[in-house]
Each structure stands twice: as C-alpha cells, then as structure tokens.
PDB file of C-alpha atoms in Angstrom:
ATOM      1  CA  MET E   1     200.013  49.682  17.257  1.00  0.00           C
ATOM      2  CA  THR E   2     197.613  50.544  14.301  1.00  0.00           C
ATOM      3  CA  GLU E   3     195.578  52.547  16.800  1.00  0.00           C
ATOM      4  CA  ASN E   4     198.753  54.564  17.851  1.00  0.00           C
ATOM      5  CA  LYS E   5     199.339  55.941  14.430  1.00  0.00           C
ATOM      6  CA  SER E   6     196.572  58.449  14.721  1.00  0.00           C
ATOM      7  CA  TYR E   7     198.521  60.060  17.625  1.00  0.00           C
ATOM      8  CA  LYS E   8     201.330  62.483  16.662  1.00  0.00           C
ATOM      9  CA  ILE E   9     203.943  62.969  19.282  1.00  0.00           C
ATOM     10  CA  LEU E  10     206.343  65.832  19.437  1.00  0.00           C
ATOM     11  CA  VAL E  11     209.601  65.262  21.414  1.00  0.00           C
ATOM     12  CA  ALA E  12     211.711  68.137  22.636  1.00  0.00           C
ATOM     13  CA  ASP E  13     215.109  67.396  23.998  1.00  0.00           C
ATOM     14  CA  ASP E  14     218.406  68.911  23.522  1.00  0.00           C
ATOM     15  CA  ASP E  15     220.399  65.899  24.321  1.00  0.00           C
ATOM     16  CA  PRO E  16     220.736  63.967  20.919  1.00  0.00           C
ATOM     17  CA  ILE E  17     221.191  60.544  22.716  1.00  0.00           C
ATOM     18  CA  SER E  18     217.964  61.079  24.731  1.00  0.00           C
ATOM     19  CA  ARG E  19     216.107  62.508  21.887  1.00  0.00           C
ATOM     20  CA  ARG E  20     216.943  59.604  19.443  1.00  0.00           C
ATOM     21  CA  LEU E  21     216.036  57.043  22.168  1.00  0.00           C
ATOM     22  CA  PHE E  22     212.631  58.434  22.754  1.00  0.00           C
ATOM     23  CA  GLN E  23     212.150  58.841  19.165  1.00  0.00           C
ATOM     24  CA  ASN E  24     213.015  55.135  18.458  1.00  0.00           C
ATOM     25  CA  LEU E  25     210.863  53.793  21.362  1.00  0.00           C
ATOM     26  CA  LEU E  26     207.829  55.795  20.411  1.00  0.00           C
ATOM     27  CA  ALA E  27     208.119  55.051  16.672  1.00  0.00           C
ATOM     28  CA  LYS E  28     208.566  51.367  17.501  1.00  0.00           C
ATOM     29  CA  ALA E  29     205.427  51.411  19.384  1.00  0.00           C
ATOM     30  CA  GLY E  30     203.625  52.780  16.137  1.00  0.00           C
ATOM     31  CA  PHE E  31     203.516  56.444  16.944  1.00  0.00           C
ATOM     32  CA  MET E  32     204.131  59.278  14.434  1.00  0.00           C
ATOM     33  CA  VAL E  33     207.041  61.040  16.076  1.00  0.00           C
ATOM     34  CA  THR E  34     208.614  64.474  15.356  1.00  0.00           C
ATOM     35  CA  ALA E  35     211.809  65.617  17.316  1.00  0.00           C
ATOM     36  CA  ALA E  36     213.059  68.988  18.235  1.00  0.00           C
ATOM     37  CA  ALA E  37     216.445  69.824  19.553  1.00  0.00           C
ATOM     38  CA  ASP E  38     215.264  72.648  21.806  1.00  0.00           C
ATOM     39  CA  GLY E  39     212.035  74.512  23.081  1.00  0.00           C
ATOM     40  CA  HIS E  40     212.040  77.279  20.361  1.00  0.00           C
ATOM     41  CA  GLU E  41     212.254  74.577  17.509  1.00  0.00           C
ATOM     42  CA  ALA E  42     209.404  72.547  19.141  1.00  0.00           C
ATOM     43  CA  LEU E  43     207.248  75.554  19.488  1.00  0.00           C
ATOM     44  CA  GLU E  44     207.855  76.538  15.888  1.00  0.00           C
ATOM     45  CA  LEU E  45     206.939  72.793  14.723  1.00  0.00           C
ATOM     46  CA  PHE E  46     203.903  72.970  16.815  1.00  0.00           C
ATOM     47  CA  ARG E  47     202.703  76.229  15.363  1.00  0.00           C
ATOM     48  CA  ARG E  48     202.978  74.534  11.857  1.00  0.00           C
ATOM     49  CA  HIS E  49     201.485  71.141  12.951  1.00  0.00           C
ATOM     50  CA  PHE E  50     199.131  70.218  15.768  1.00  0.00           C
ATOM     51  CA  PHE E  51     200.431  67.570  18.119  1.00  0.00           C
ATOM     52  CA  PRO E  52     198.070  65.952  20.611  1.00  0.00           C
ATOM     53  CA  ILE E  53     201.083  64.671  22.876  1.00  0.00           C
ATOM     54  CA  VAL E  54     204.105  66.578  23.646  1.00  0.00           C
ATOM     55  CA  LEU E  55     207.120  65.110  25.571  1.00  0.00           C
ATOM     56  CA  THR E  56     209.438  67.792  26.515  1.00  0.00           C
ATOM     57  CA  ASP E  57     212.823  68.062  28.571  1.00  0.00           C
ATOM     58  CA  TRP E  58     212.736  70.550  31.443  1.00  0.00           C
ATOM     59  CA  GLN E  59     216.281  72.090  30.756  1.00  0.00           C
ATOM     60  CA  MET E  60     216.860  73.265  27.165  1.00  0.00           C
ATOM     61  CA  PRO E  61     218.396  76.307  25.379  1.00  0.00           C
ATOM     62  CA  ARG E  62     216.330  79.199  24.304  1.00  0.00           C
ATOM     63  CA  ILE E  63     212.930  77.908  25.563  1.00  0.00           C
ATOM     64  CA  GLU E  64     212.838  75.557  28.539  1.00  0.00           C
ATOM     65  CA  GLY E  65     210.230  73.016  29.179  1.00  0.00           C
ATOM     66  CA  PRO E  66     207.819  75.013  31.544  1.00  0.00           C
ATOM     67  CA  GLU E  67     207.846  77.969  29.212  1.00  0.00           C
ATOM     68  CA  LEU E  68     207.207  75.656  26.177  1.00  0.00           C
ATOM     69  CA  CYS E  69     204.336  74.204  28.102  1.00  0.00           C
ATOM     70  CA  ARG E  70     202.903  77.625  28.773  1.00  0.00           C
ATOM     71  CA  ALA E  71     203.247  78.695  25.188  1.00  0.00           C
ATOM     72  CA  ILE E  72     201.656  75.557  23.747  1.00  0.00           C
ATOM     73  CA  ARG E  73     198.600  76.251  26.049  1.00  0.00           C
ATOM     74  CA  ARG E  74     198.350  79.575  24.653  1.00  0.00           C
ATOM     75  CA  GLU E  75     198.640  78.442  21.068  1.00  0.00           C
ATOM     76  CA  SER E  76     195.838  75.786  21.375  1.00  0.00           C
ATOM     77  CA  PRO E  77     193.054  77.046  23.510  1.00  0.00           C
ATOM     78  CA  GLY E  78     190.443  74.983  21.485  1.00  0.00           C
ATOM     79  CA  ARG E  79     192.062  71.541  21.353  1.00  0.00           C
ATOM     80  CA  TYR E  80     193.668  69.799  24.240  1.00  0.00           C
ATOM     81  CA  VAL E  81     197.317  68.873  24.260  1.00  0.00           C
ATOM     82  CA  TYR E  82     198.565  66.212  26.723  1.00  0.00           C
ATOM     83  CA  MET E  83     202.126  67.155  27.737  1.00  0.00           C
ATOM     84  CA  ILE E  84     204.667  65.172  29.826  1.00  0.00           C
ATOM     85  CA  MET E  85     207.652  66.869  31.368  1.00  0.00           C
ATOM     86  CA  MET E  86     210.843  64.919  31.383  1.00  0.00           C
ATOM     87  CA  THR E  87     213.207  65.964  34.124  1.00  0.00           C
ATOM     88  CA  SER E  88     216.186  64.826  36.404  1.00  0.00           C
ATOM     89  CA  LYS E  89     214.793  66.990  39.125  1.00  0.00           C
ATOM     90  CA  GLY E  90     212.895  64.882  41.566  1.00  0.00           C
ATOM     91  CA  GLY E  91     211.871  67.583  44.227  1.00  0.00           C
ATOM     92  CA  LYS E  92     208.174  68.196  44.993  1.00  0.00           C
ATOM     93  CA  GLU E  93     208.646  71.809  44.352  1.00  0.00           C
ATOM     94  CA  ASP E  94     210.036  71.185  40.799  1.00  0.00           C
ATOM     95  CA  ILE E  95     207.229  68.717  40.089  1.00  0.00           C
ATOM     96  CA  ILE E  96     204.604  71.136  41.242  1.00  0.00           C
ATOM     97  CA  SER E  97     206.306  74.083  39.351  1.00  0.00           C
ATOM     98  CA  GLY E  98     206.075  71.928  36.006  1.00  0.00           C
ATOM     99  CA  LEU E  99     202.648  71.171  36.593  1.00  0.00           C
ATOM    100  CA  ASN E 100     201.641  74.631  37.271  1.00  0.00           C
ATOM    101  CA  ALA E 101     203.280  75.502  34.031  1.00  0.00           C
ATOM    102  CA  GLY E 102     200.856  73.510  32.140  1.00  0.00           C
ATOM    103  CA  ALA E 103     202.270  69.914  32.072  1.00  0.00           C
ATOM    104  CA  ASP E 104     199.943  67.062  32.764  1.00  0.00           C
ATOM    105  CA  ASP E 105     202.448  64.531  33.923  1.00  0.00           C
ATOM    106  CA  TYR E 106     206.108  64.251  34.565  1.00  0.00           C
ATOM    107  CA  LEU E 107     208.828  61.589  33.897  1.00  0.00           C
ATOM    108  CA  THR E 108     211.969  61.239  35.742  1.00  0.00           C
ATOM    109  CA  LYS E 109     215.152  60.769  33.565  1.00  0.00           C
ATOM    110  CA  PRO E 110     216.582  58.348  32.735  1.00  0.00           C
ATOM    111  CA  ALA E 111     213.107  57.126  31.712  1.00  0.00           C
ATOM    112  CA  HIS E 112     212.122  53.637  31.802  1.00  0.00           C
ATOM    113  CA  HIS E 113     210.577  52.096  28.642  1.00  0.00           C
ATOM    114  CA  ALA E 114     207.535  50.612  30.527  1.00  0.00           C
ATOM    115  CA  GLU E 115     206.926  53.624  32.557  1.00  0.00           C
ATOM    116  CA  LEU E 116     207.075  55.946  29.370  1.00  0.00           C
ATOM    117  CA  MET E 117     204.608  53.763  27.557  1.00  0.00           C
ATOM    118  CA  ALA E 118     202.221  53.674  30.620  1.00  0.00           C
ATOM    119  CA  ARG E 119     202.314  57.420  30.825  1.00  0.00           C
ATOM    120  CA  ILE E 120     201.678  57.764  26.930  1.00  0.00           C
ATOM    121  CA  LYS E 121     198.609  55.426  27.397  1.00  0.00           C
ATOM    122  CA  THR E 122     197.362  57.510  30.215  1.00  0.00           C
ATOM    123  CA  GLY E 123     197.614  60.539  27.952  1.00  0.00           C
ATOM    124  CA  ILE E 124     195.661  58.860  25.107  1.00  0.00           C
ATOM    125  CA  ARG E 125     192.848  57.908  27.671  1.00  0.00           C
ATOM    126  CA  VAL E 126     192.717  61.544  28.687  1.00  0.00           C
ATOM    127  CA  LEU E 127     192.599  62.670  25.108  1.00  0.00           C
ATOM    128  CA  GLN E 128     189.925  60.304  24.246  1.00  0.00           C
ATOM    129  CA  LEU E 129     187.803  61.481  27.037  1.00  0.00           C
ATOM    130  CA  GLU E 130     188.281  64.937  26.217  1.00  0.00           C
ATOM    131  CA  LYS E 131     187.178  64.325  22.644  1.00  0.00           C
ATOM    132  CA  SER E 132     184.087  62.495  23.665  1.00  0.00           C
ATOM    133  CA  LEU E 133     183.156  65.345  25.876  1.00  0.00           C
ATOM    134  CA  ARG E 134     183.839  67.829  23.042  1.00  0.00           C
ATOM    135  CA  ASP E 135     181.820  65.995  20.698  1.00  0.00           C
ATOM    136  CA  ALA E 136     178.965  65.728  23.325  1.00  0.00           C
ATOM    137  CA  VAL E 137     179.081  69.544  23.849  1.00  0.00           C
ATOM    138  CA  ASP E 138     179.084  70.185  20.005  1.00  0.00           C
ATOM    139  CA  GLU E 139     176.028  67.897  19.539  1.00  0.00           C
ATOM    140  CA  ILE E 140     174.201  69.734  22.407  1.00  0.00           C
ATOM    141  CA  GLN E 141     175.037  73.068  20.814  1.00  0.00           C
ATOM    142  CA  VAL E 142     173.824  71.845  17.421  1.00  0.00           C
ATOM    143  CA  MET E 143     170.721  70.497  19.014  1.00  0.00           C
ATOM    144  CA  SER E 144     169.952  73.774  20.813  1.00  0.00           C
ATOM    145  CA  VAL E 145     169.733  75.710  17.501  1.00  0.00           C
ATOM    146  CA  THR E 146     168.158  73.123  15.365  1.00  0.00           C
ATOM    147  CA  ASP E 147     164.424  72.545  14.739  1.00  0.00           C
ATOM    148  CA  PRO E 148     163.910  68.841  15.623  1.00  0.00           C
ATOM    149  CA  LEU E 149     161.302  68.024  12.875  1.00  0.00           C
ATOM    150  CA  THR E 150     162.853  69.851   9.916  1.00  0.00           C
ATOM    151  CA  GLY E 151     166.638  69.806  10.925  1.00  0.00           C
ATOM    152  CA  ILE E 152     166.949  73.565  10.036  1.00  0.00           C
ATOM    153  CA  TYR E 153     167.590  76.373  12.290  1.00  0.00           C
ATOM    154  CA  ASN E 154     165.022  77.103  15.026  1.00  0.00           C
ATOM    155  CA  ARG E 155     163.386  80.375  16.278  1.00  0.00           C
ATOM    156  CA  GLY E 156     166.018  80.713  19.081  1.00  0.00           C
ATOM    157  CA  TYR E 157     168.828  80.678  16.517  1.00  0.00           C
ATOM    158  CA  ILE E 158     166.941  83.217  14.201  1.00  0.00           C
ATOM    159  CA  ASN E 159     166.502  85.548  17.274  1.00  0.00           C
ATOM    160  CA  GLN E 160     170.225  85.346  18.021  1.00  0.00           C
ATOM    161  CA  ARG E 161     171.701  85.410  14.497  1.00  0.00           C
ATOM    162  CA  LEU E 162     169.492  87.632  12.425  1.00  0.00           C
ATOM    163  CA  PRO E 163     170.424  90.851  14.509  1.00  0.00           C
ATOM    164  CA  GLU E 164     174.145  89.961  13.931  1.00  0.00           C
ATOM    165  CA  GLU E 165     173.623  89.521  10.180  1.00  0.00           C
ATOM    166  CA  ILE E 166     171.681  92.904   9.815  1.00  0.00           C
ATOM    167  CA  ARG E 167     174.285  94.836  11.986  1.00  0.00           C
ATOM    168  CA  ARG E 168     177.110  93.400   9.674  1.00  0.00           C
ATOM    169  CA  SER E 169     175.358  94.441   6.446  1.00  0.00           C
ATOM    170  CA  VAL E 170     174.560  97.863   7.891  1.00  0.00           C
ATOM    171  CA  ARG E 171     178.032  98.474   8.970  1.00  0.00           C
ATOM    172  CA  TYR E 172     179.708  97.604   5.760  1.00  0.00           C
ATOM    173  CA  ARG E 173     176.893  98.985   3.694  1.00  0.00           C
ATOM    174  CA  HIS E 174     176.205  95.603   1.903  1.00  0.00           C
ATOM    175  CA  ASP E 175     173.061  94.314   0.496  1.00  0.00           C
ATOM    176  CA  PHE E 176     170.897  92.120   2.495  1.00  0.00           C
ATOM    177  CA  THR E 177     167.408  90.494   1.927  1.00  0.00           C
ATOM    178  CA  LEU E 178     165.025  88.435   3.848  1.00  0.00           C
ATOM    179  CA  LEU E 179     162.277  86.069   2.570  1.00  0.00           C
ATOM    180  CA  MET E 180     159.415  84.924   4.775  1.00  0.00           C
ATOM    181  CA  CYS E 181     157.325  81.984   3.383  1.00  0.00           C
ATOM    182  CA  ASP E 182     154.234  80.201   4.433  1.00  0.00           C
ATOM    183  CA  ILE E 183     152.728  76.950   3.232  1.00  0.00           C
ATOM    184  CA  ASP E 184     149.298  77.751   1.804  1.00  0.00           C
ATOM    185  CA  HIS E 185     146.235  76.090   3.553  1.00  0.00           C
ATOM    186  CA  PHE E 186     148.432  73.904   5.750  1.00  0.00           C
ATOM    187  CA  LYS E 187     145.805  73.433   8.287  1.00  0.00           C
ATOM    188  CA  THR E 188     143.689  71.661   5.550  1.00  0.00           C
ATOM    189  CA  VAL E 189     146.644  69.268   5.095  1.00  0.00           C
ATOM    190  CA  ASN E 190     146.707  68.398   8.593  1.00  0.00           C
ATOM    191  CA  ASP E 191     142.921  68.007   8.760  1.00  0.00           C
ATOM    192  CA  THR E 192     142.786  65.834   5.671  1.00  0.00           C
ATOM    193  CA  TYR E 193     145.711  63.755   5.878  1.00  0.00           C
ATOM    194  CA  GLY E 194     146.809  63.820   9.608  1.00  0.00           C
ATOM    195  CA  HIS E 195     149.545  65.414  11.419  1.00  0.00           C
ATOM    196  CA  LEU E 196     152.190  62.778  10.476  1.00  0.00           C
ATOM    197  CA  SER E 197     151.539  63.610   6.861  1.00  0.00           C
ATOM    198  CA  GLY E 198     151.610  67.330   7.877  1.00  0.00           C
ATOM    199  CA  ASP E 199     155.030  66.728   9.369  1.00  0.00           C
ATOM    200  CA  ALA E 200     156.317  65.081   6.194  1.00  0.00           C
ATOM    201  CA  VAL E 201     155.112  68.103   4.139  1.00  0.00           C
ATOM    202  CA  LEU E 202     156.966  70.373   6.466  1.00  0.00           C
ATOM    203  CA  GLN E 203     160.095  68.280   6.143  1.00  0.00           C
ATOM    204  CA  ALA E 204     159.859  68.284   2.301  1.00  0.00           C
ATOM    205  CA  PHE E 205     159.194  72.130   2.356  1.00  0.00           C
ATOM    206  CA  ALA E 206     162.383  72.734   4.522  1.00  0.00           C
ATOM    207  CA  ARG E 207     164.528  70.576   2.157  1.00  0.00           C
ATOM    208  CA  CYS E 208     163.182  72.473  -0.858  1.00  0.00           C
ATOM    209  CA  LEU E 209     164.238  75.723   0.642  1.00  0.00           C
ATOM    210  CA  SER E 210     167.621  74.506   1.920  1.00  0.00           C
ATOM    211  CA  ALA E 211     168.604  73.011  -1.293  1.00  0.00           C
ATOM    212  CA  ALA E 212     168.017  76.382  -3.225  1.00  0.00           C
ATOM    213  CA  VAL E 213     170.208  78.620  -1.097  1.00  0.00           C
ATOM    214  CA  ARG E 214     174.132  79.038  -0.998  1.00  0.00           C
ATOM    215  CA  GLN E 215     175.693  76.849   1.382  1.00  0.00           C
ATOM    216  CA  GLN E 216     177.815  78.531   4.196  1.00  0.00           C
ATOM    217  CA  VAL E 217     176.415  81.883   3.088  1.00  0.00           C
ATOM    218  CA  ASP E 218     172.598  81.960   3.098  1.00  0.00           C
ATOM    219  CA  TRP E 219     170.568  80.044   5.826  1.00  0.00           C
ATOM    220  CA  VAL E 220     167.103  78.856   6.542  1.00  0.00           C
ATOM    221  CA  GLY E 221     165.164  78.671   9.813  1.00  0.00           C
ATOM    222  CA  ARG E 222     161.727  77.691  10.980  1.00  0.00           C
ATOM    223  CA  TYR E 223     160.081  80.815  12.159  1.00  0.00           C
ATOM    224  CA  GLY E 224     157.047  79.021  13.709  1.00  0.00           C
ATOM    225  CA  GLY E 225     154.532  76.377  12.588  1.00  0.00           C
ATOM    226  CA  GLU E 226     154.545  76.537   8.718  1.00  0.00           C
ATOM    227  CA  GLU E 227     156.258  79.862   8.419  1.00  0.00           C
ATOM    228  CA  PHE E 228     159.903  79.852   7.445  1.00  0.00           C
ATOM    229  CA  LEU E 229     162.648  82.552   6.994  1.00  0.00           C
ATOM    230  CA  VAL E 230     165.401  82.531   4.287  1.00  0.00           C
ATOM    231  CA  VAL E 231     168.225  84.889   5.166  1.00  0.00           C
ATOM    232  CA  LEU E 232     170.332  85.995   2.200  1.00  0.00           C
ATOM    233  CA  PRO E 233     173.431  88.174   3.267  1.00  0.00           C
ATOM    234  CA  GLU E 234     175.128  89.826   0.131  1.00  0.00           C
ATOM    235  CA  THR E 235     172.040  89.458  -2.070  1.00  0.00           C
ATOM    236  CA  ASP E 236     170.282  92.517  -3.598  1.00  0.00           C
ATOM    237  CA  PHE E 237     166.534  92.819  -3.709  1.00  0.00           C
ATOM    238  CA  ASP E 238     166.162  91.896  -7.405  1.00  0.00           C
ATOM    239  CA  GLY E 239     168.291  88.696  -6.681  1.00  0.00           C
ATOM    240  CA  ALA E 240     166.093  87.812  -3.686  1.00  0.00           C
ATOM    241  CA  MET E 241     162.795  88.317  -5.890  1.00  0.00           C
ATOM    242  CA  THR E 242     164.258  86.073  -8.427  1.00  0.00           C
ATOM    243  CA  LEU E 243     165.163  83.292  -5.928  1.00  0.00           C
ATOM    244  CA  ALA E 244     161.634  83.706  -4.443  1.00  0.00           C
ATOM    245  CA  GLU E 245     160.004  83.015  -7.735  1.00  0.00           C
ATOM    246  CA  ARG E 246     162.292  79.966  -8.151  1.00  0.00           C
ATOM    247  CA  LEU E 247     161.281  78.822  -4.757  1.00  0.00           C
ATOM    248  CA  ARG E 248     157.573  79.425  -5.517  1.00  0.00           C
ATOM    249  CA  GLN E 249     157.722  77.162  -8.754  1.00  0.00           C
ATOM    250  CA  SER E 250     159.754  74.473  -6.856  1.00  0.00           C
ATOM    251  CA  VAL E 251     157.212  74.241  -4.171  1.00  0.00           C
ATOM    252  CA  GLU E 252     154.186  74.211  -6.692  1.00  0.00           C
ATOM    253  CA  SER E 253     155.892  71.196  -8.503  1.00  0.00           C
ATOM    254  CA  LEU E 254     156.669  69.538  -5.110  1.00  0.00           C
ATOM    255  CA  VAL E 255     155.080  65.997  -4.674  1.00  0.00           C
ATOM    256  CA  VAL E 256     155.057  64.587  -1.179  1.00  0.00           C
ATOM    257  CA  GLN E 257     154.319  60.919  -1.006  1.00  0.00           C
ATOM    258  CA  THR E 258     153.471  59.929   2.574  1.00  0.00           C
ATOM    259  CA  GLY E 259     150.979  57.516   4.358  1.00  0.00           C
ATOM    260  CA  GLY E 260     149.686  56.336   1.048  1.00  0.00           C
ATOM    261  CA  HIS E 261     148.830  59.831  -0.108  1.00  0.00           C
ATOM    262  CA  THR E 262     150.189  62.170  -2.822  1.00  0.00           C
ATOM    263  CA  ILE E 263     150.162  65.665  -1.394  1.00  0.00           C
ATOM    264  CA  ARG E 264     150.787  68.852  -3.334  1.00  0.00           C
ATOM    265  CA  ILE E 265     151.215  72.388  -1.886  1.00  0.00           C
ATOM    266  CA  THR E 266     151.818  75.839  -2.787  1.00  0.00           C
ATOM    267  CA  ALA E 267     153.524  78.660  -0.720  1.00  0.00           C
ATOM    268  CA  SER E 268     153.376  82.358  -0.513  1.00  0.00           C
ATOM    269  CA  PHE E 269     156.376  84.677   0.004  1.00  0.00           C
ATOM    270  CA  GLY E 270     157.111  88.053   1.363  1.00  0.00           C
ATOM    271  CA  VAL E 271     160.505  89.680   0.338  1.00  0.00           C
ATOM    272  CA  THR E 272     162.284  92.636   1.811  1.00  0.00           C
ATOM    273  CA  GLY E 273     165.848  94.016   2.129  1.00  0.00           C
ATOM    274  CA  LEU E 274     168.339  96.528   2.731  1.00  0.00           C
ATOM    275  CA  SER E 275     170.493  98.458   0.363  1.00  0.00           C
ATOM    276  CA  SER E 276     173.363 100.951   0.685  1.00  0.00           C
ATOM    277  CA  ALA E 277     170.829 103.595   0.703  1.00  0.00           C
ATOM    278  CA  THR E 278     168.773 102.406   3.627  1.00  0.00           C
ATOM    279  CA  PRO E 279     169.104 104.615   6.735  1.00  0.00           C
ATOM    280  CA  PRO E 280     171.405 102.716   9.284  1.00  0.00           C
ATOM    281  CA  GLN E 281     169.412 103.889  12.139  1.00  0.00           C
ATOM    282  CA  ALA E 282     166.143 102.396  10.875  1.00  0.00           C
ATOM    283  CA  ALA E 283     167.443  98.751  10.189  1.00  0.00           C
ATOM    284  CA  SER E 284     166.652  96.321  12.894  1.00  0.00           C
ATOM    285  CA  ALA E 285     165.659  92.633  13.010  1.00  0.00           C
ATOM    286  CA  GLU E 286     162.234  93.712  14.588  1.00  0.00           C
ATOM    287  CA  SER E 287     161.505  96.308  11.884  1.00  0.00           C
ATOM    288  CA  LEU E 288     162.532  93.928   8.996  1.00  0.00           C
ATOM    289  CA  LEU E 289     160.551  90.961  10.433  1.00  0.00           C
ATOM    290  CA  GLN E 290     157.458  93.173  10.841  1.00  0.00           C
ATOM    291  CA  THR E 291     157.897  94.573   7.217  1.00  0.00           C
ATOM    292  CA  VAL E 292     158.424  91.104   5.607  1.00  0.00           C
ATOM    293  CA  ASP E 293     155.487  89.503   7.761  1.00  0.00           C
ATOM    294  CA  GLN E 294     153.157  92.248   6.348  1.00  0.00           C
ATOM    295  CA  LEU E 295     154.391  91.501   2.949  1.00  0.00           C
ATOM    296  CA  LEU E 296     153.602  87.765   3.311  1.00  0.00           C
ATOM    297  CA  TYR E 297     150.103  88.611   4.596  1.00  0.00           C
ATOM    298  CA  GLN E 298     149.406  90.756   1.511  1.00  0.00           C
ATOM    299  CA  ALA E 299     150.364  87.856  -0.659  1.00  0.00           C
ATOM    300  CA  LYS E 300     147.994  85.607   1.250  1.00  0.00           C
ATOM    301  CA  ASN E 301     145.307  88.225   0.863  1.00  0.00           C
ATOM    302  CA  GLN E 302     145.863  88.429  -2.838  1.00  0.00           C
ATOM    303  CA  GLY E 303     145.120  84.960  -3.552  1.00  0.00           C
ATOM    304  CA  ARG E 304     148.286  82.897  -2.198  1.00  0.00           C
ATOM    305  CA  ASN E 305     150.793  81.147  -4.121  1.00  0.00           C
ATOM    306  CA  ARG E 306     152.499  84.509  -4.959  1.00  0.00           C
ATOM    307  CA  ILE E 307     155.205  86.842  -3.942  1.00  0.00           C
ATOM    308  CA  GLN E 308     154.862  90.283  -2.458  1.00  0.00           C
ATOM    309  CA  GLY E 309     158.062  92.474  -1.910  1.00  0.00           C
ATOM    310  CA  HIS E 310     159.644  95.778  -1.634  1.00  0.00           C
ATOM    311  CA  LEU E 311     162.826  97.247  -0.357  1.00  0.00           C
ATOM    312  CA  PHE E 312     162.772  98.225   3.345  1.00  0.00           C
ATOM    313  CA  ALA E 313     162.250 101.920   3.682  1.00  0.00           C
ATOM    314  CA  GLY E 314     162.582 102.413   7.401  1.00  0.00           C
TER     315      GLY E 314
END
C-alpha cells in the first residue's frame, strides 16, 4: 500500500455513485485519488496537476471519455499516462474505438473490485517499465555528450552547441565570449609521472574550470587532449578577461596529489568574443575557434602561464 502512494489517479465519471465507489476503492488501496464530475473538469485538473493514471467513463457531458483520452495524450507528450476507459459498451467496435482514442485498457461497468485492482497493477507495471526505458535513454544521451574522463562536455557536444550559442548571441546582439585554455607542458607530466597521474591532473583541471563558471549559463568542454573550452554567453570581453585571470591563478595554486606524487601545473589562455558591434555575417563557430586558438598559441609562445586576448573583429 505504501508503494501505491506515489501513484496519483484521476477518476472521471459523471455518475456520483460510481465516482464515489471508485474513489473509495482506490483510496483504500493506498492511492492518491482525485475525482472529476465530467471530462471537462478532468482535463482542467490534469492541466494543473500531472496524473500518471487516469480512469475515465466513456459517456460524460461536455467532454466524453475518448475525447478526454486524445486531449490528455496531446497535453503530455513527454510523460506517459496510463488510461483506462470504463464503459457499459461491450462491443468489439466500441472497445477498438476507445483504444484508438488513446486508452490503454478498458473496464466494463459495473466494475468488479478485483478486476479493477488487477488492471491498475498492470498500468503500474507499464509505467515502471516506461520510466526505466526513459531513464536509460536519458543516461545514453548524457553519455553521448560527456567526456568519460573528466565528466564535462565532449568535442561532439561543442561542435553541436557552440554554433547555436553564437547564432543566438548574434541574433539578439548580446555579448558572447570564448576561452580556450591548455595545460602547460602536459606531456612532461605524463612522461614524468605516468598517464594515470596525467589523467588525475586533467580531472582536477576540469573541476577547477567548472567550479568557476555560472551554473546553467556558462559551460565547459574538453576540446581535445589537454585543451579545454569555456563558453560564456551574456559575458562581455572585460568580464571574460577577468575570469581568465582568476582561472589562471586558481590553476597556478592547484595541488594535485596522485600516485604518491604532488603535482603542480600552470595553464595558458586565449580569449575572444563578440559584441553588439561585431559584423553578424563574420561570426561563426569556425572563425571564433580559429581566433581563440591563435590567441592561445600566442600565449604559449610568450612564455606560458599567461592570457592573450582581443575582441573578435571578423
């Protein structure tokens, strides 16, 4: 019974005696039950509160059961609702019509208590299976855009998302900046301490970058090897340069303990960005990436552990 409390059931029936009977039976079984006197009221309730299980009569005023089923399917495209149609109609054509309207099952009135519970339990099994499948799909989607070592976004996600961010910034004439950073002398870390220690350094570096940006706004991706990209929508060039210096200092003070070794690193940064004055036709992911990569290369050539930046000119 405790398990049933997580399932909210919406009962739609214009007959007050039947409605009360279903409500009492389901509540006694431990379900959270809300009742509606017709299809229109049921649809309004569903729009305000999601119900994973709907038990609806066929013939009701204003909105009948089949129409209610179709409306609920339209209202909840991303979440599955298990719907049982209650009807005194027993013909095959009527049953097929109800199922075609979106119902998952049907129940002939007057309903037997044991049959009702059996059909509700079937619905719960379907909902649990659907949730497991949805969770598996979500996990696959997350894995497909995540770098397995560092847990941040991967190159595929960068290639997909960066052009979208740039187009949005250009369209609304908003500031947009991009940081590309690279761990200095990372090959020496691998050669001196081994690749497992190198992996630990990459993970610590990624955490350092992620901790410094705004959640749900900015994002960090692994561009390749020891190169990382920090994407800063709604951030002007001066703000990006300030963040880059804060990151540079944080990396410089970072201490990585791994494999019995204490490893310290530094990083170099390239910074570029768009402003409201940037020619829209010149802004593209390819051109910004090329610019920020050249700036990072300059920072490396000028001695590393430094920042090189300028606004994108097109």
